[in-house]
Short mmCIF file of C-alpha atoms and ligand atoms in Angstrom, two decimals:
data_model
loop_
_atom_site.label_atom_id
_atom_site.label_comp_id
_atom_site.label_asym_id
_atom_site.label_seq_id
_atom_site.Cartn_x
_atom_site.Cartn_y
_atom_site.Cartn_z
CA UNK A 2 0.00 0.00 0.00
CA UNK A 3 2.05 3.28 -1.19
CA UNK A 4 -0.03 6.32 0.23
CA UNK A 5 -1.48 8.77 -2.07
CA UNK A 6 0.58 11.88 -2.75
CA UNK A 7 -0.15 15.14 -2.06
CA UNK A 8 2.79 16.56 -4.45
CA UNK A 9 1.30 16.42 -7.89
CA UNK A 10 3.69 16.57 -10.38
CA UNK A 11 6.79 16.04 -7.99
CA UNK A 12 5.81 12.88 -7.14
CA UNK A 13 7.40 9.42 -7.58
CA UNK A 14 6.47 6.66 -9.44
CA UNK A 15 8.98 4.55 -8.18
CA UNK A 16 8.62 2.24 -5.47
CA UNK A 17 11.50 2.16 -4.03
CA UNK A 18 10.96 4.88 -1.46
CA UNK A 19 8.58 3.22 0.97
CA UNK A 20 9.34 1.39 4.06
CA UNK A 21 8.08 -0.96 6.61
CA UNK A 22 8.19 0.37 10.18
CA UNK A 23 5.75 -1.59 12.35
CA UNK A 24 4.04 -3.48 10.13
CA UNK A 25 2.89 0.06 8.47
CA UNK A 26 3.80 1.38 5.24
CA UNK A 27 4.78 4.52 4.72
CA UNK A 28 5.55 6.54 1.55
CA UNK A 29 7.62 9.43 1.94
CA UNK A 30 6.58 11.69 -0.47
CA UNK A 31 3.36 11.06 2.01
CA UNK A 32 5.41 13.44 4.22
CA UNK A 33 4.31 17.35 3.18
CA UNK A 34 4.93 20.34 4.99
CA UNK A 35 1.34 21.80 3.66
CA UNK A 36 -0.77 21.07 6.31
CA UNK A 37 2.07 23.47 9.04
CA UNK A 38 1.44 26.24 7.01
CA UNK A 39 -2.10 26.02 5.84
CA UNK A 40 -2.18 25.61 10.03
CA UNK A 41 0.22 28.68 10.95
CA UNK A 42 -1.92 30.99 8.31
CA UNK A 43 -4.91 30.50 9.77
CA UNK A 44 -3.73 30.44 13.09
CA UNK A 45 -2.14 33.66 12.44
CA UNK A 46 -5.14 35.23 10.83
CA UNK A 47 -7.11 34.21 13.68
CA UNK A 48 -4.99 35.61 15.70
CA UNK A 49 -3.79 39.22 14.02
CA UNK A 50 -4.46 40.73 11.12
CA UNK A 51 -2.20 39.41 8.54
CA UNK A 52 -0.73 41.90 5.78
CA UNK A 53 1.35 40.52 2.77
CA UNK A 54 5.15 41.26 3.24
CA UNK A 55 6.56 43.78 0.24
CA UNK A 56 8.86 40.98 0.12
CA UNK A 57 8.62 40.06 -3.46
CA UNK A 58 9.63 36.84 -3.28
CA UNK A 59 7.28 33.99 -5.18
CA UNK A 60 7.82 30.41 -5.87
CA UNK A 61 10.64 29.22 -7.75
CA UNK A 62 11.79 26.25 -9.46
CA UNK A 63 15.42 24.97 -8.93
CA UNK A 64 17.78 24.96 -11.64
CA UNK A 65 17.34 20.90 -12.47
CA UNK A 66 14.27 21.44 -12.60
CA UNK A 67 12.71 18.75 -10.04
CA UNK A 68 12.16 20.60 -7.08
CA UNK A 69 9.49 23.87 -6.14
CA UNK A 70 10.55 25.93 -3.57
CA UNK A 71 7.27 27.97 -2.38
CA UNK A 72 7.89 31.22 -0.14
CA UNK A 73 4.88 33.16 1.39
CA UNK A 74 5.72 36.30 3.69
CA UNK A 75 3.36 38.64 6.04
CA UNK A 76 3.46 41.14 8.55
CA UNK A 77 0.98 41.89 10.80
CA UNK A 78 0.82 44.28 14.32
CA UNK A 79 3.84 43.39 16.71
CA UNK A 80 5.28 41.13 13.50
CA UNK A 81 8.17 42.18 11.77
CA UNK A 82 7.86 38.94 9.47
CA UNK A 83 6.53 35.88 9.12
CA UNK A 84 7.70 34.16 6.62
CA UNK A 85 7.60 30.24 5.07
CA UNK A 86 9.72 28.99 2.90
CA UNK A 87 8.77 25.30 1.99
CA UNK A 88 10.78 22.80 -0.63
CA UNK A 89 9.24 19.73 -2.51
CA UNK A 90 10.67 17.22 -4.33
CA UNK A 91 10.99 13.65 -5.37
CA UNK A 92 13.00 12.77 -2.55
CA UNK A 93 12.66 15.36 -0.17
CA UNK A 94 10.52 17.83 1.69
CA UNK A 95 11.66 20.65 3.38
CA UNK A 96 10.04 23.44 5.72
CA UNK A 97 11.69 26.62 7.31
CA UNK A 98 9.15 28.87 8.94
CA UNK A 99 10.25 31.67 11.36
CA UNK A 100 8.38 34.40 12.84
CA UNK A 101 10.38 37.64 13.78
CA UNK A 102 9.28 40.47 16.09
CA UNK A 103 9.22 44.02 15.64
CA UNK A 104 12.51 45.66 17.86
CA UNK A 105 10.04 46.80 20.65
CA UNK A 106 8.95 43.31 21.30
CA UNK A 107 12.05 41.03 23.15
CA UNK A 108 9.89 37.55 22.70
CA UNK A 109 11.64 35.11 21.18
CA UNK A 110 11.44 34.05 17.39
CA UNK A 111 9.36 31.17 16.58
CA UNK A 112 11.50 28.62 14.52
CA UNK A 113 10.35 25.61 12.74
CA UNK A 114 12.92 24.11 10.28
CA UNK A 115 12.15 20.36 9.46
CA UNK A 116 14.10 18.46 6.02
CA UNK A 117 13.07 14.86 5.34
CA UNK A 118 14.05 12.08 3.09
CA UNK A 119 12.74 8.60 2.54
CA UNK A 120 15.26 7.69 5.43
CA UNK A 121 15.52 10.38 7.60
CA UNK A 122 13.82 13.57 9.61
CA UNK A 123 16.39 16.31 10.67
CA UNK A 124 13.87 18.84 12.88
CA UNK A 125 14.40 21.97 15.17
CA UNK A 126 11.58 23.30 16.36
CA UNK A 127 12.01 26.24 19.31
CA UNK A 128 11.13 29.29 20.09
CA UNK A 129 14.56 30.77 19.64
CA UNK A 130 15.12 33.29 22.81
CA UNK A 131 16.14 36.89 21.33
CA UNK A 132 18.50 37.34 24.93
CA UNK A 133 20.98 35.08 26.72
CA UNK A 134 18.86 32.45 28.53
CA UNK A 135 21.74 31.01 30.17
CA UNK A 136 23.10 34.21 31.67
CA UNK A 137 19.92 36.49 31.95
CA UNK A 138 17.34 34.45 34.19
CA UNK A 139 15.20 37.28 34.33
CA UNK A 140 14.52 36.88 30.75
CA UNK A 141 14.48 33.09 30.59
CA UNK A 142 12.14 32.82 33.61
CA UNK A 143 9.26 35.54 31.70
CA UNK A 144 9.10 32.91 28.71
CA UNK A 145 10.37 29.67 29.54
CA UNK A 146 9.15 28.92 32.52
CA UNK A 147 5.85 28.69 32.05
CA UNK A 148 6.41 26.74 28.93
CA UNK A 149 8.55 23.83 30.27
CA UNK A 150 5.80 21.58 30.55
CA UNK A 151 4.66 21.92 27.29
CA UNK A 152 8.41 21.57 26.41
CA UNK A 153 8.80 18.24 28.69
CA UNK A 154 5.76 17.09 27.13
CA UNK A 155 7.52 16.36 23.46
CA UNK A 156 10.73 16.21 24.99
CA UNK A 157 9.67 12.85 25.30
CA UNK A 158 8.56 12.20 22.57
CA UNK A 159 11.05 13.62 19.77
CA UNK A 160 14.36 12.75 21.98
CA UNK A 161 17.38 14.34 21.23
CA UNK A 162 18.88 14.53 18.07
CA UNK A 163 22.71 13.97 18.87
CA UNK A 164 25.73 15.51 18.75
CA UNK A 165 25.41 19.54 16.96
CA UNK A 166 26.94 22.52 16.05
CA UNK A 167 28.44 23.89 19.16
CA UNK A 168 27.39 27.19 18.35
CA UNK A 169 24.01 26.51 17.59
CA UNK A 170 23.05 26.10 21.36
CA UNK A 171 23.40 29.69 22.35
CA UNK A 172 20.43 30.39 19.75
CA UNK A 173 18.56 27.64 21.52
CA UNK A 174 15.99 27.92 24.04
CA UNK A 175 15.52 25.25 27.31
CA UNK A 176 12.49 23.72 25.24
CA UNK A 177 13.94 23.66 22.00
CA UNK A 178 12.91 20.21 19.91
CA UNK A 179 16.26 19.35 18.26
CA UNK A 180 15.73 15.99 16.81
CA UNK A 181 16.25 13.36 14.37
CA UNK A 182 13.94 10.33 13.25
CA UNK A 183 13.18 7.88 10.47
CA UNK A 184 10.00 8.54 8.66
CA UNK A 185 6.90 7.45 10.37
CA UNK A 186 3.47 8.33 10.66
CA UNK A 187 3.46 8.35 14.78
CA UNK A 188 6.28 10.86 14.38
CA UNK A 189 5.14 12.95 11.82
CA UNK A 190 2.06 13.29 13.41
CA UNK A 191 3.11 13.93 17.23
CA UNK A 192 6.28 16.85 15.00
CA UNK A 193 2.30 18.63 13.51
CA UNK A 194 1.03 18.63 16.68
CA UNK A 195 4.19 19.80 18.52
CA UNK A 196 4.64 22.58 15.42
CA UNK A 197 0.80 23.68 16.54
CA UNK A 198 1.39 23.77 19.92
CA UNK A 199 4.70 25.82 19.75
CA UNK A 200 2.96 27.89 17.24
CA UNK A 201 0.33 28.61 19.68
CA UNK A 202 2.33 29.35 22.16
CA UNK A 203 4.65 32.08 20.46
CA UNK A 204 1.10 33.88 19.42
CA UNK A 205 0.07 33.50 23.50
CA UNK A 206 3.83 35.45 24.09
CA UNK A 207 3.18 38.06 21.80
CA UNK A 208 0.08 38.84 22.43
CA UNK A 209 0.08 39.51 26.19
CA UNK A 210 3.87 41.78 25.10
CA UNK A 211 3.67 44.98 25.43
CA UNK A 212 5.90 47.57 23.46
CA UNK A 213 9.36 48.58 24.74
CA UNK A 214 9.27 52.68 25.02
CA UNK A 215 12.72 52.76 26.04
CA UNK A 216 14.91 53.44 23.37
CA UNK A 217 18.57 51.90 24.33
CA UNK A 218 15.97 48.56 25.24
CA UNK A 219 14.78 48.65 21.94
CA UNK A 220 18.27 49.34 20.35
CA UNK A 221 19.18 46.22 22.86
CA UNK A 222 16.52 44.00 20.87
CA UNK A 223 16.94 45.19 17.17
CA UNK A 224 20.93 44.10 17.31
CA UNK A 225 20.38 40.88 18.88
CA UNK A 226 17.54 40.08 16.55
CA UNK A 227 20.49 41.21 13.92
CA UNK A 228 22.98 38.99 15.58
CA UNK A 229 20.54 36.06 15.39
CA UNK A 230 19.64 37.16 11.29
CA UNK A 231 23.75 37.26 10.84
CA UNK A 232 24.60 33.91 12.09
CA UNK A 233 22.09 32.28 10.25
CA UNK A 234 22.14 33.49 7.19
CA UNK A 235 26.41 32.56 6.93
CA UNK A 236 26.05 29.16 8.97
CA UNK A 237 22.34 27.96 9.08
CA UNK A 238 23.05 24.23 7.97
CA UNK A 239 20.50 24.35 4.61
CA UNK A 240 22.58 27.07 2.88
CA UNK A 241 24.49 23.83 0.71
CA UNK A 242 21.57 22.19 -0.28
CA UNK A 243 19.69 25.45 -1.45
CA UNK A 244 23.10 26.61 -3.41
CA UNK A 245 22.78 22.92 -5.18
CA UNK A 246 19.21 23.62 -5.84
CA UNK A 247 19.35 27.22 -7.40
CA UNK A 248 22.99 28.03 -7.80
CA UNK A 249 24.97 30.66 -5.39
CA UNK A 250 23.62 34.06 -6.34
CA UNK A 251 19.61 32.68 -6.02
CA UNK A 252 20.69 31.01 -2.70
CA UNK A 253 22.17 34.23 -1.44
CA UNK A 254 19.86 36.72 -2.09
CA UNK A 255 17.04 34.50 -0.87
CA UNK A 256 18.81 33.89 2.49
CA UNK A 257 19.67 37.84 2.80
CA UNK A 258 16.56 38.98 1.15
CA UNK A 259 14.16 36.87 2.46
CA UNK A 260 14.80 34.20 5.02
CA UNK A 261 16.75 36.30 6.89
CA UNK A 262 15.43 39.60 5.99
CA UNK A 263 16.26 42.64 8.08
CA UNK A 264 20.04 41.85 7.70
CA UNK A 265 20.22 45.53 6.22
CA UNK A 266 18.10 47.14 7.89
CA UNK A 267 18.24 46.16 11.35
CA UNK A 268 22.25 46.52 11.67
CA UNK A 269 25.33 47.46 10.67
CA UNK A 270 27.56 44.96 11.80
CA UNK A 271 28.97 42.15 10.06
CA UNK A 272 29.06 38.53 10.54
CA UNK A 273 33.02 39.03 11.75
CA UNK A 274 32.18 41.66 14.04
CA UNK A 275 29.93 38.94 16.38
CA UNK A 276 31.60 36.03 15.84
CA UNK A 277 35.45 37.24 15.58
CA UNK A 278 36.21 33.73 15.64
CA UNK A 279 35.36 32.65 12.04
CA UNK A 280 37.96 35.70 10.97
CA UNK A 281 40.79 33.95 9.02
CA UNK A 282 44.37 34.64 8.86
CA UNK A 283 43.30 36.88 5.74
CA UNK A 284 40.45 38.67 7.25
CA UNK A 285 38.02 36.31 5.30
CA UNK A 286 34.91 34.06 7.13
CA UNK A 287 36.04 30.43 7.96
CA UNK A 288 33.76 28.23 5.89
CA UNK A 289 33.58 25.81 8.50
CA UNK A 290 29.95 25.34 10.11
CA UNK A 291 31.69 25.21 13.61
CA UNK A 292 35.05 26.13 15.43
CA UNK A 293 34.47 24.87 18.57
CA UNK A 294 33.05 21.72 16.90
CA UNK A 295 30.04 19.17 17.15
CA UNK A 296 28.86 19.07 21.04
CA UNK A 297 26.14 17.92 23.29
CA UNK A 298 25.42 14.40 22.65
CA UNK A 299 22.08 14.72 25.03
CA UNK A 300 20.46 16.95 25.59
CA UNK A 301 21.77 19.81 27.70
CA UNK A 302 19.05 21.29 30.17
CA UNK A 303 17.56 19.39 32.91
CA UNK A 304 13.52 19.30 33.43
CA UNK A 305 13.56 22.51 35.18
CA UNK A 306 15.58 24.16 32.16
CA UNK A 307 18.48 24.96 33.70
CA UNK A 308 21.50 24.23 31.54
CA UNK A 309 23.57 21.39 32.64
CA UNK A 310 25.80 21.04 29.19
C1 LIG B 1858 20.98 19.71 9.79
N1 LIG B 1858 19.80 21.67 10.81
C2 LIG B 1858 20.68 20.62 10.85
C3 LIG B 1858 21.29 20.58 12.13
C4 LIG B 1858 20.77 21.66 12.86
C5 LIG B 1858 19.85 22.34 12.03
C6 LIG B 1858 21.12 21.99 14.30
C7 LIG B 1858 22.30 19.53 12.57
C8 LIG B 1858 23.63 19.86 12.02
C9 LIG B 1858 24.36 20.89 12.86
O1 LIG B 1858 24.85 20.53 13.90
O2 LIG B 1858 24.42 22.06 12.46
C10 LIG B 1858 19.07 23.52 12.28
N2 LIG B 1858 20.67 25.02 13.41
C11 LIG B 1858 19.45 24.70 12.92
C12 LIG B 1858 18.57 25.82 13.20
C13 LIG B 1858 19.30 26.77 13.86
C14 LIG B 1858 20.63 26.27 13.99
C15 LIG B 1858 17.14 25.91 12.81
O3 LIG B 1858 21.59 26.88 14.51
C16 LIG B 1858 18.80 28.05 14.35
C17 LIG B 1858 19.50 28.90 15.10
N3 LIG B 1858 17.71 22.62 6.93
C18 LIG B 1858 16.98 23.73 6.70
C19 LIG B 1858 16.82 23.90 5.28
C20 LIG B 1858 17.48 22.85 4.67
C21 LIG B 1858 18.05 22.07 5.73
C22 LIG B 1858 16.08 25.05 4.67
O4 LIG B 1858 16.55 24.46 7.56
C23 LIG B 1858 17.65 22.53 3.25
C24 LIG B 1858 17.32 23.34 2.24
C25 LIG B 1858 18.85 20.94 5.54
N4 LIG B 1858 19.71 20.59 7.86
C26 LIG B 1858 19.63 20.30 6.54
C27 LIG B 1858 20.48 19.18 6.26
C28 LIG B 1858 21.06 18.82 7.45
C29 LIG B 1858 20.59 19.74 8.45
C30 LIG B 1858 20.68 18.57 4.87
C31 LIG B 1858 22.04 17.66 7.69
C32 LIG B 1858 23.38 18.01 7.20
C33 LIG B 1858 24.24 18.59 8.29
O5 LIG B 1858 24.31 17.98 9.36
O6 LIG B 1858 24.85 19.64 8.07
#
């Protein structure tokens, strides 16, 4: 039994990707990231009152031809952007959906970036804290506390995914979902209904915000939410795959332009000037991912969230 498709023209006619888990059969292409963001926009008009983004940024086919890459972007009251950028292929699916403030607002960024295969589910799902959780309790206790059961809850259930970029973590809140998991319909369904729940969530935090006044707090927000916008569009791990699918200049002015819009306007530092690190022995950016390397085989906050790594 191969599950119908939901992927029109991108889908397989080959066999070959299905597996048995369980006794169950599942097809990957059965795998879509439709359903999030059908979810998140309705959610989010529900919720607001959703604008379209000037972002002119519409769908896109990759240079091979065999995969669509859809992007969809809004703004609404207390919303900077929200923005989806979902791939489709023969042989893999791929969603990255973020949600950025405006600078008076210090809640954290909702982040949902999930890429499957027919053998494998890389996810991170988190509401990415804007401040240091790890050194600034005041701020980690005002958002994460109340959230760690809900956190606990899928804890559980989506264990952690291994070993990671090093420098990923400090972009990572206590309830962040980092996992990894072979395709399955349990999974996939208990990632939807963690992806609802977070979603749900991040609309509860920004609703009850209220708007920083003070200017040198809002400065304060603006250039971390830059800092956060810098590091991921140089070292977010998709950048290879979406160079492969539409060549370097498309993948860069999509990440600058659009996933990670507000890289102009929010700041004026560069990459080097946060993370001095990467600066090579000719002032360029170390292409490696990491310097301090992979870390954190399990996961590295305790059930009350404090960080134990
Ligand atoms: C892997 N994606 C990963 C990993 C992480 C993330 C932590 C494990 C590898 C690593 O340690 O870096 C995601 N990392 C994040 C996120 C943040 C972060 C969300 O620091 C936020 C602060 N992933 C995508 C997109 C694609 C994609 C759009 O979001 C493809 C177009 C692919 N992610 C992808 C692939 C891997 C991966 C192929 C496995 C390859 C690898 O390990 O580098």
């Amino acid at each position: 039994v191969v599950l119908s498709t939901s992927v029109g023209v991108f889908s397989s006619t080959h066999s070959c990707w299905w597996r048995r888990r369980k006794g169950a059969s599942f097809h990957v292409s059965a795998i879509s990231y439709k359903k999030f963001i059908g979810f998140a926009l309705n959610e989010a008009k529900r919720q607001t009152h959703l604008v379209p983004s000037p972002l002119q940024f519409n769908s896109m086919i990759s240079v091979d031809g065999k995969a669509e890459l859809q992007m969809l972007s809004f703004q609404a009251p207390k919303i900077r952007l929200l923005r989806s950028m979902s791939i489709e292929t023969e042989v893999m699916q791929v969603l990255d959906f973020a949600v950025f403030p405006e600078p008076e607002f210090d809640v954290p960024i909702f982040c949902a970036n999930c890429f499957s295969t027919s053998s494998t589910n890389i996810v991170v799902l988190d509401l990415n804290p804007l401040h240091d959780v790890i050194g600034r309790r005041d701020y980690k206790d005002r958002y994460y506390k109340s959230l760690m059961p809900l956190g606990l809850k899928y804890v559980e259930l989506l264990p952690w995914g291994g070993k990671l970029t090093s420098e990923s973590l400090k972009f990572f809140s206590p309830i962040v979902l980092w996992t990894r998991f072979s395709p399955s319909q349990d999974r996939f369904d208990i990632l939807y209904s963690a992806f609802m729940d977070y979603y749900k969530a991040w609309f509860e935090l920004i609703k009850q915000a209220v708007g920083e006044t003070d200017a040198s707090q809002i400065m304060s927000n603006r250039e971390a939410q830059h800092r956060y916008l810098t590091w991921r569009a140089e070292k977010d791990p998709g950048h290879r795959m979406l160079t492969k699918l539409i060549g370097e200049r498309s993948s860069k002015e999509l990440l600058r332009n659009f996933l990670f819009n507000g890289i102009n306007e929010l700041g004026s530092r560069t990459f080097l000037d946060y993370f001095p690190e990467y600066c090579c022995e000719d002032g360029t950016i170390n292409e490696k991912r990491s310097i301090i390397g992979k870390s954190f085989e399990n996961r590295p906050w305790d059930k009350r969230g404090e960080f134990i790594g």
